[in-house]
Short mmCIF file of C-alpha atoms in Angstrom, two decimals:
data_model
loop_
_atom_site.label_atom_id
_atom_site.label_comp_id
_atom_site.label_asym_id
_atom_site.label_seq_id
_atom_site.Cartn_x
_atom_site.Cartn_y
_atom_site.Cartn_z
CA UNK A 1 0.00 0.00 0.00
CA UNK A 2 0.99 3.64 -1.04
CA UNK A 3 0.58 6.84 0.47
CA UNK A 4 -1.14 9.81 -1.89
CA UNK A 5 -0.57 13.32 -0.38
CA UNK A 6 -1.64 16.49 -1.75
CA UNK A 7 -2.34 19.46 0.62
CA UNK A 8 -4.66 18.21 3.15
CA UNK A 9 -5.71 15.01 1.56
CA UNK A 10 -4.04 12.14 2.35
CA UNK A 11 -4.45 8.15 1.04
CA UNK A 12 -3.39 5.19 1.60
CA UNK A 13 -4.14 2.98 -1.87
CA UNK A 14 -4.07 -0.07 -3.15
CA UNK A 15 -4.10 -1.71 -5.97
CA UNK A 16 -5.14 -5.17 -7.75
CA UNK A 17 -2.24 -7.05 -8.64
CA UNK A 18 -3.66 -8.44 -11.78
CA UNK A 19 -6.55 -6.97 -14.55
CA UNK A 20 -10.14 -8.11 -13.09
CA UNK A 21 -11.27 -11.24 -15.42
CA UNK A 22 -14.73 -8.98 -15.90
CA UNK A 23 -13.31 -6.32 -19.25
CA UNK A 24 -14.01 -3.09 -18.32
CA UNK A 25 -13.80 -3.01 -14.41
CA UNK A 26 -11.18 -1.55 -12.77
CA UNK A 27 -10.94 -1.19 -9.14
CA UNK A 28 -8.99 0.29 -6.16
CA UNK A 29 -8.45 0.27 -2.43
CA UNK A 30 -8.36 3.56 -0.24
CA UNK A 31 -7.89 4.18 3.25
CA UNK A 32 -8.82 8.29 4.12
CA UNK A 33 -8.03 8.82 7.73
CA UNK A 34 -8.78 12.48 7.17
CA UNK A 35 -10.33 14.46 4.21
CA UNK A 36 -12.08 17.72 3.75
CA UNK A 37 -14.13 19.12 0.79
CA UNK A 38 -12.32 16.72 -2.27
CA UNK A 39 -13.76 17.94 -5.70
CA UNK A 40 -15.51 15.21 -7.37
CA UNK A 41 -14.43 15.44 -10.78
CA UNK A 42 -16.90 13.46 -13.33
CA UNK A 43 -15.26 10.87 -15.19
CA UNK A 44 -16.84 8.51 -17.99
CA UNK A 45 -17.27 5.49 -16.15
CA UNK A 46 -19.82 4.34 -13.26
CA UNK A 47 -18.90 4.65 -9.99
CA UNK A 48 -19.21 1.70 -7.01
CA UNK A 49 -17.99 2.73 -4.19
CA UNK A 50 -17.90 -0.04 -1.28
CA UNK A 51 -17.22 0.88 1.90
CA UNK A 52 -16.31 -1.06 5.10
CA UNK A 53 -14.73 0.64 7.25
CA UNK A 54 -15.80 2.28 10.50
CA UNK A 55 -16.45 5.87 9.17
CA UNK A 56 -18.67 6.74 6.15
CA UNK A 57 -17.85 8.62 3.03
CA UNK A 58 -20.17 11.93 3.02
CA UNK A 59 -20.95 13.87 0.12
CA UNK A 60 -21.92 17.46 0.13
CA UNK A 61 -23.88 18.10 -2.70
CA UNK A 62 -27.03 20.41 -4.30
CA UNK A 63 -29.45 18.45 -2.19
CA UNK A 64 -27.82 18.70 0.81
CA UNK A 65 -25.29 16.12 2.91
CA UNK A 66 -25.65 12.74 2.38
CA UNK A 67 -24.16 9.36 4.65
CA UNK A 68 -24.42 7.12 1.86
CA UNK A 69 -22.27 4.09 2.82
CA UNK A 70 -21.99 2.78 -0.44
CA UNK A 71 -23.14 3.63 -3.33
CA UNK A 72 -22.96 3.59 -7.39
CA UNK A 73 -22.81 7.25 -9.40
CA UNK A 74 -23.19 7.63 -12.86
CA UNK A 75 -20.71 9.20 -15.18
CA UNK A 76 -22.22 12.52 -14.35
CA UNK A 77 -21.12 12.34 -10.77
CA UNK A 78 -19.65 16.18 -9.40
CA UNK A 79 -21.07 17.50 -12.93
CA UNK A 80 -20.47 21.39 -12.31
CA UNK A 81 -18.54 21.19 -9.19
CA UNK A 82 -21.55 20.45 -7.37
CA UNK A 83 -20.41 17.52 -5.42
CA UNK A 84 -17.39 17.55 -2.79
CA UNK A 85 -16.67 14.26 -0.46
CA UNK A 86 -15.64 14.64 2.92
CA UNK A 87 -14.89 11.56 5.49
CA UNK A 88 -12.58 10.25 7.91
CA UNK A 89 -11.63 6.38 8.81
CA UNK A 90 -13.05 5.47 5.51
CA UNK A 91 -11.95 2.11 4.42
CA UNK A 92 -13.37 1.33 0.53
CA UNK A 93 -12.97 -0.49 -2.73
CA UNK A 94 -13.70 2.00 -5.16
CA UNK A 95 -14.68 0.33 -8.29
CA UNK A 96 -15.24 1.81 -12.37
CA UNK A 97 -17.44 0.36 -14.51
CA UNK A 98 -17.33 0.55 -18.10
CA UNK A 99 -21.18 1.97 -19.29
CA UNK A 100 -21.21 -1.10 -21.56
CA UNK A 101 -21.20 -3.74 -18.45
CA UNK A 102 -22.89 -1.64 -15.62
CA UNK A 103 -26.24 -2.26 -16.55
CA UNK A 104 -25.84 -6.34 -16.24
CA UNK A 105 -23.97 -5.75 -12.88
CA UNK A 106 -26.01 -3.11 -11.58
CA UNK A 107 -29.31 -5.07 -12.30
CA UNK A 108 -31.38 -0.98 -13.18
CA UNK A 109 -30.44 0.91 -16.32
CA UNK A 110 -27.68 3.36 -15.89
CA UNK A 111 -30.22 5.83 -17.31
CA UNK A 112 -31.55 5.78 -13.74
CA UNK A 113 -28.72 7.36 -12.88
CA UNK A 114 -27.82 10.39 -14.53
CA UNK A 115 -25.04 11.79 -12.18
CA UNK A 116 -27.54 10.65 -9.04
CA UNK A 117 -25.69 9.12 -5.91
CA UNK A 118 -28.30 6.37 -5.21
CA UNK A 119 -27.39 3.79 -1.83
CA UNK A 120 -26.30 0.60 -3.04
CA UNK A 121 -28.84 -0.88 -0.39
CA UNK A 122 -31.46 0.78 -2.81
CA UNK A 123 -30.32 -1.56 -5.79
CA UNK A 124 -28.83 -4.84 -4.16
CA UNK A 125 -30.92 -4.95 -1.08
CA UNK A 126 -29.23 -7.64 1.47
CA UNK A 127 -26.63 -8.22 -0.75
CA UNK A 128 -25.19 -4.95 -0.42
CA UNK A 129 -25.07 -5.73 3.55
CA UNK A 130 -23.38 -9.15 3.12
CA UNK A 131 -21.06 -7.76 0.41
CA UNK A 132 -19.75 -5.03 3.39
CA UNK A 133 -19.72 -7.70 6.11
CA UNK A 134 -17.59 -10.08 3.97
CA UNK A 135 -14.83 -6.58 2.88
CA UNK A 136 -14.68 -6.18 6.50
CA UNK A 137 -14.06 -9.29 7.58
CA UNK A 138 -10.45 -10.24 5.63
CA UNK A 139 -7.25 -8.08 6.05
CA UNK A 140 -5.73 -8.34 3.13
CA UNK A 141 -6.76 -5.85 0.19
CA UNK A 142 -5.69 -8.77 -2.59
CA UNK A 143 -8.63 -10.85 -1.08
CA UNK A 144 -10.85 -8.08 -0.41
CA UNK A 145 -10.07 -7.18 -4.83
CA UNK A 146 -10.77 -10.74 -5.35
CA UNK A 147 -14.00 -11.09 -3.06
CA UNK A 148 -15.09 -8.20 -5.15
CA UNK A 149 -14.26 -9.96 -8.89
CA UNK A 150 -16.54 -12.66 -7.65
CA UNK A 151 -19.30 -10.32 -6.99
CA UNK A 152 -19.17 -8.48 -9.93
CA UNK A 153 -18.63 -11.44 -12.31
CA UNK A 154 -21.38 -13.25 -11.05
CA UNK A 155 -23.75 -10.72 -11.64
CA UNK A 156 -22.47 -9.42 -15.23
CA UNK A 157 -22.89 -13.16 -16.10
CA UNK A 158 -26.46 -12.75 -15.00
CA UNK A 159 -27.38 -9.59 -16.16
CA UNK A 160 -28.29 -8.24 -19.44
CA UNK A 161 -26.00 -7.63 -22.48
CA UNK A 162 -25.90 -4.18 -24.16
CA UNK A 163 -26.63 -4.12 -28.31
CA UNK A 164 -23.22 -4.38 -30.23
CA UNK A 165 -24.05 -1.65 -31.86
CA UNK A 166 -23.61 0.46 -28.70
CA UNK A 167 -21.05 -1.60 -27.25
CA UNK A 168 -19.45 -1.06 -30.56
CA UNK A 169 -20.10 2.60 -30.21
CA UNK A 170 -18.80 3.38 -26.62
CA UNK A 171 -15.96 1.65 -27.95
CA UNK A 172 -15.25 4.07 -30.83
CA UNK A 173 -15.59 7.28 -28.33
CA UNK A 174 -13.19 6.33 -25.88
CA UNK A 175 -10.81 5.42 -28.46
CA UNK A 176 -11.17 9.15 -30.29
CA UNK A 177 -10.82 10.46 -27.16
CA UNK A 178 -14.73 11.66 -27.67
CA UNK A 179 -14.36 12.66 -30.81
CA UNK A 180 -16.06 10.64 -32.87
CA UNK A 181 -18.90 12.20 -34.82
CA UNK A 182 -22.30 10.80 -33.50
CA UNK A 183 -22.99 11.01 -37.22
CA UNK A 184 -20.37 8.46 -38.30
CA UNK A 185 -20.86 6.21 -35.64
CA UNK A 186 -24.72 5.67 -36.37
CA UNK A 187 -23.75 5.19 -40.79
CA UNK A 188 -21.19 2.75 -39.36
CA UNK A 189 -23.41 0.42 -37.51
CA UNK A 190 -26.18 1.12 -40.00
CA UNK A 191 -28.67 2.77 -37.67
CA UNK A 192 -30.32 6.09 -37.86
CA UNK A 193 -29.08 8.61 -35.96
CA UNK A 194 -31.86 9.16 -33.71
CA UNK A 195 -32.30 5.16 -33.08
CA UNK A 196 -28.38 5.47 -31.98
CA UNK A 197 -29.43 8.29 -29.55
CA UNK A 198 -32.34 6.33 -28.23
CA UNK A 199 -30.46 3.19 -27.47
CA UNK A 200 -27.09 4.44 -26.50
CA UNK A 201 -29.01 6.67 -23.93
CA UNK A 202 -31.12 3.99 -22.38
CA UNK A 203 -28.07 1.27 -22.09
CA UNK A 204 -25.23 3.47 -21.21
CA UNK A 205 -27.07 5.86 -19.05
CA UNK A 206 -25.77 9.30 -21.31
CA UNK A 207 -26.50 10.16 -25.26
CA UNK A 208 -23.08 9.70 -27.34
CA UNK A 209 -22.53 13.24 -28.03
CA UNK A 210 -22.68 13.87 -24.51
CA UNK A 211 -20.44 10.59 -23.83
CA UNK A 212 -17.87 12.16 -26.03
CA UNK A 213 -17.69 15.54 -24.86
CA UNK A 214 -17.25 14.18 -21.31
CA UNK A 215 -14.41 11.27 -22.37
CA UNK A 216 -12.79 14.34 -24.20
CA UNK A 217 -12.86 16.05 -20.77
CA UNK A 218 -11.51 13.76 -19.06
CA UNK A 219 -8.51 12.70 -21.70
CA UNK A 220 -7.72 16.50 -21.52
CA UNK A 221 -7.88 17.34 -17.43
CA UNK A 222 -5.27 14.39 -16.98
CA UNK A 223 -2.77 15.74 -19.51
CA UNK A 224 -3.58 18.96 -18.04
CA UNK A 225 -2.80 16.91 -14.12
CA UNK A 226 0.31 15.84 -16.38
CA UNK A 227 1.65 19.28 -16.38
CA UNK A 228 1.11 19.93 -20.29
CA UNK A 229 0.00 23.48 -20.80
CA UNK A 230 -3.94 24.57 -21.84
CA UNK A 231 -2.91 25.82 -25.45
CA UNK A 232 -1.34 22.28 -26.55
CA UNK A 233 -4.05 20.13 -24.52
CA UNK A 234 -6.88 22.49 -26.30
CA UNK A 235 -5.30 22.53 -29.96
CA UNK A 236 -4.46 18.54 -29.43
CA UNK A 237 -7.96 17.55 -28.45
CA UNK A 238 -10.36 18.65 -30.68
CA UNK A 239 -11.03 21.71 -28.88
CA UNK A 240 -11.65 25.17 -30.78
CA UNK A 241 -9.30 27.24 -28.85
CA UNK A 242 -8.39 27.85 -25.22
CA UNK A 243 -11.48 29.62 -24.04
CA UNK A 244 -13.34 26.18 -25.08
CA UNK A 245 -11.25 24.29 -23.54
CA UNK A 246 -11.48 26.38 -20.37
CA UNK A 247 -15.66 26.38 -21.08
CA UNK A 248 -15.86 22.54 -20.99
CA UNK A 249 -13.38 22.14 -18.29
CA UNK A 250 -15.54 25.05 -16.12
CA UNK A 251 -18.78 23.29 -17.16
CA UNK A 252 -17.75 19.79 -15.80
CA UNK A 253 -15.82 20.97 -12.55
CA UNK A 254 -16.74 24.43 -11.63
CA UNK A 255 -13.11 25.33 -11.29
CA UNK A 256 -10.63 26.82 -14.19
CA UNK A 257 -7.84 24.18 -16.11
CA UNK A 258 -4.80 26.07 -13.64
CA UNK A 259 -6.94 24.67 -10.51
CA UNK A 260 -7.82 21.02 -11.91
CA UNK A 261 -4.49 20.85 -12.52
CA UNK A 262 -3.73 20.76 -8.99
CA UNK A 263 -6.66 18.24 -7.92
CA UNK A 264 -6.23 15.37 -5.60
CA UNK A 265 -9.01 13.46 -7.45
CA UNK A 266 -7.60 13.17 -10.25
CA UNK A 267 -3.75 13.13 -9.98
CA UNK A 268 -4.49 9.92 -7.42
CA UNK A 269 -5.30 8.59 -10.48
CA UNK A 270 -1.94 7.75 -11.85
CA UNK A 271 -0.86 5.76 -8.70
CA UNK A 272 -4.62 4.13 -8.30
CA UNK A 273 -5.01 3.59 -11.72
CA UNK A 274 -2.17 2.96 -13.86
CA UNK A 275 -3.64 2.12 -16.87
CA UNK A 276 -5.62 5.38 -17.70
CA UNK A 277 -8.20 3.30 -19.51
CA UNK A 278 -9.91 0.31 -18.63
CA UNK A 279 -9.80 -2.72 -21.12
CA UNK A 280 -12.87 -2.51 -23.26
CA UNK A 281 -12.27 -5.75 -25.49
CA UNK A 282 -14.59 -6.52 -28.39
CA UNK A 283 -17.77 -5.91 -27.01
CA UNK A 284 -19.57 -7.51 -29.92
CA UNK A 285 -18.31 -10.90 -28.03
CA UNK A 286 -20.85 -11.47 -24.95
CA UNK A 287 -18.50 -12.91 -22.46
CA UNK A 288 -15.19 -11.46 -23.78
CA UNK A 289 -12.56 -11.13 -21.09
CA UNK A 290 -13.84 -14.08 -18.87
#
């Protein structure tokens, strides 16, 4: 376990020794003995957060303060800068899942979610109980990783499949870093656009065009966490100029590129999650990756 420092917030993390057998989950293991008002910074994945320790993770948010123990976010998660977590003696497994597979794990649409922090007690009912008790109950984070691959295989196994054709889709955006054309990804699959709208939407929990403006984000705040400068990440990425760049990056955090630069959330990343990307394998093969 490694120690993440930055100002006043302060990690210990963990990570999985080997990729999770489930393609497109990537997870990580945080101790926070002490944190105060971290900016959640969205990122184009779903967020399950499981939590075991004896303190609780508390969000401060538009609608108020929240004790949610665990719980699963959407993409849209902080969306604005609306969203800070606070906690202390918070032992978790924080886990990303790829829009393609969190609708089969989660067992509800991801549409439900829309940037909502909803309790995972509220989607898995006992399970989400037993799941804490059995986190809590081993010492080692390698088991508690591999406790949590069980989980979340068994259930993608179980759940529902997302069309190819959005798979396919998702697949094409994070590989443009979001800027595919929603255009050119419906002729390609042979849909119209609006059908592509309507399913990618209902599956994935987001419309593509916003899905790409929101994976171009978040391929531009690392390199900006990366200490590149906002003219090169702007001109690089697809952006118009620097004022767009600074419009999206204002838009999604609430803060200007010089201070996302500097946040803990996401220059954790790099030691949390060394591969910036998770592995998003040929999604037109059901079971690929297990």
């Amino acid at each position: 376990m490694r120690t993440f420092a930055r100002g006043a917030a302060t990690w210990d993390v963990e990570c999985p020794r080997r990729p999770s057998p489930v393609a497109g989950v990537t997870m990580a293991g945080f101790r926070v003995r002490d944190l105060e008002a971290l900016r959640i910074v969205p990122f184009p994945a779903v967020t399950l957060l499981l939590e075991f320790g004896a303190g609780s993770p508390v969000l401060d948010g538009a609608e108020g303060r929240r004790r949610p123990g665990s719980f699963v976010a959407g993409p849209g998660l902080g969306a604005g800068g609306a969203v800070r977590a606070r906690g202390q003696n918070v032992e978790c497994v924080q886990v990303r899942l790829s829009p393609v597979i969190a609708r089969a794990i989660l067992g509800a649409p991801p549409a439900e979610l829309d940037g909502a922090v909803v309790p995972l007690d509220d989607l898995w009912g006992r399970e989400a109980a037993r799941i804490r008790e059995r986190l809590g109950g081993v010492t080692s984070w390698q088991d508690r990783f591999a406790l949590t691959d069980t989980l979340l295989a068994r259930r993608y196994q179980a759940g529902p499949p997302v069309d190819p054709e959005v798979a396919w889709a998702w697949r094409r955006i994070v590989d443009s870093h979001g800027l595919a054309r929603v255009e050119g990804l419906a002729e390609d699959v042979g849909w119209s656009r609006k059908r592509l709208w309507s399913r990618f939407r209902s599956q994935l929990g987001l419309p593509p065009k916003r899905a790409g403006k929101l994976v171009r984000f978040d391929h531009a705040a690392h390199r900006l966490v990366a200490g590149e400068g906002a003219a090169r990440v702007a001109a690089d990425s697809g952006y118009a100029d620097q004022s767009h760049l600074c419009r999206d990056v204002m838009a999604f955090t609430g803060a200007t590129p010089t201070t996302v630069a500097d946040e803990p959330f996401l220059a954790v990343d790099d030691m949390a999650w060394p591969s910036t990307r998770p592995r998003e394998k040929d999604w037109t093969g059901r079971r690929a990756g297990l």
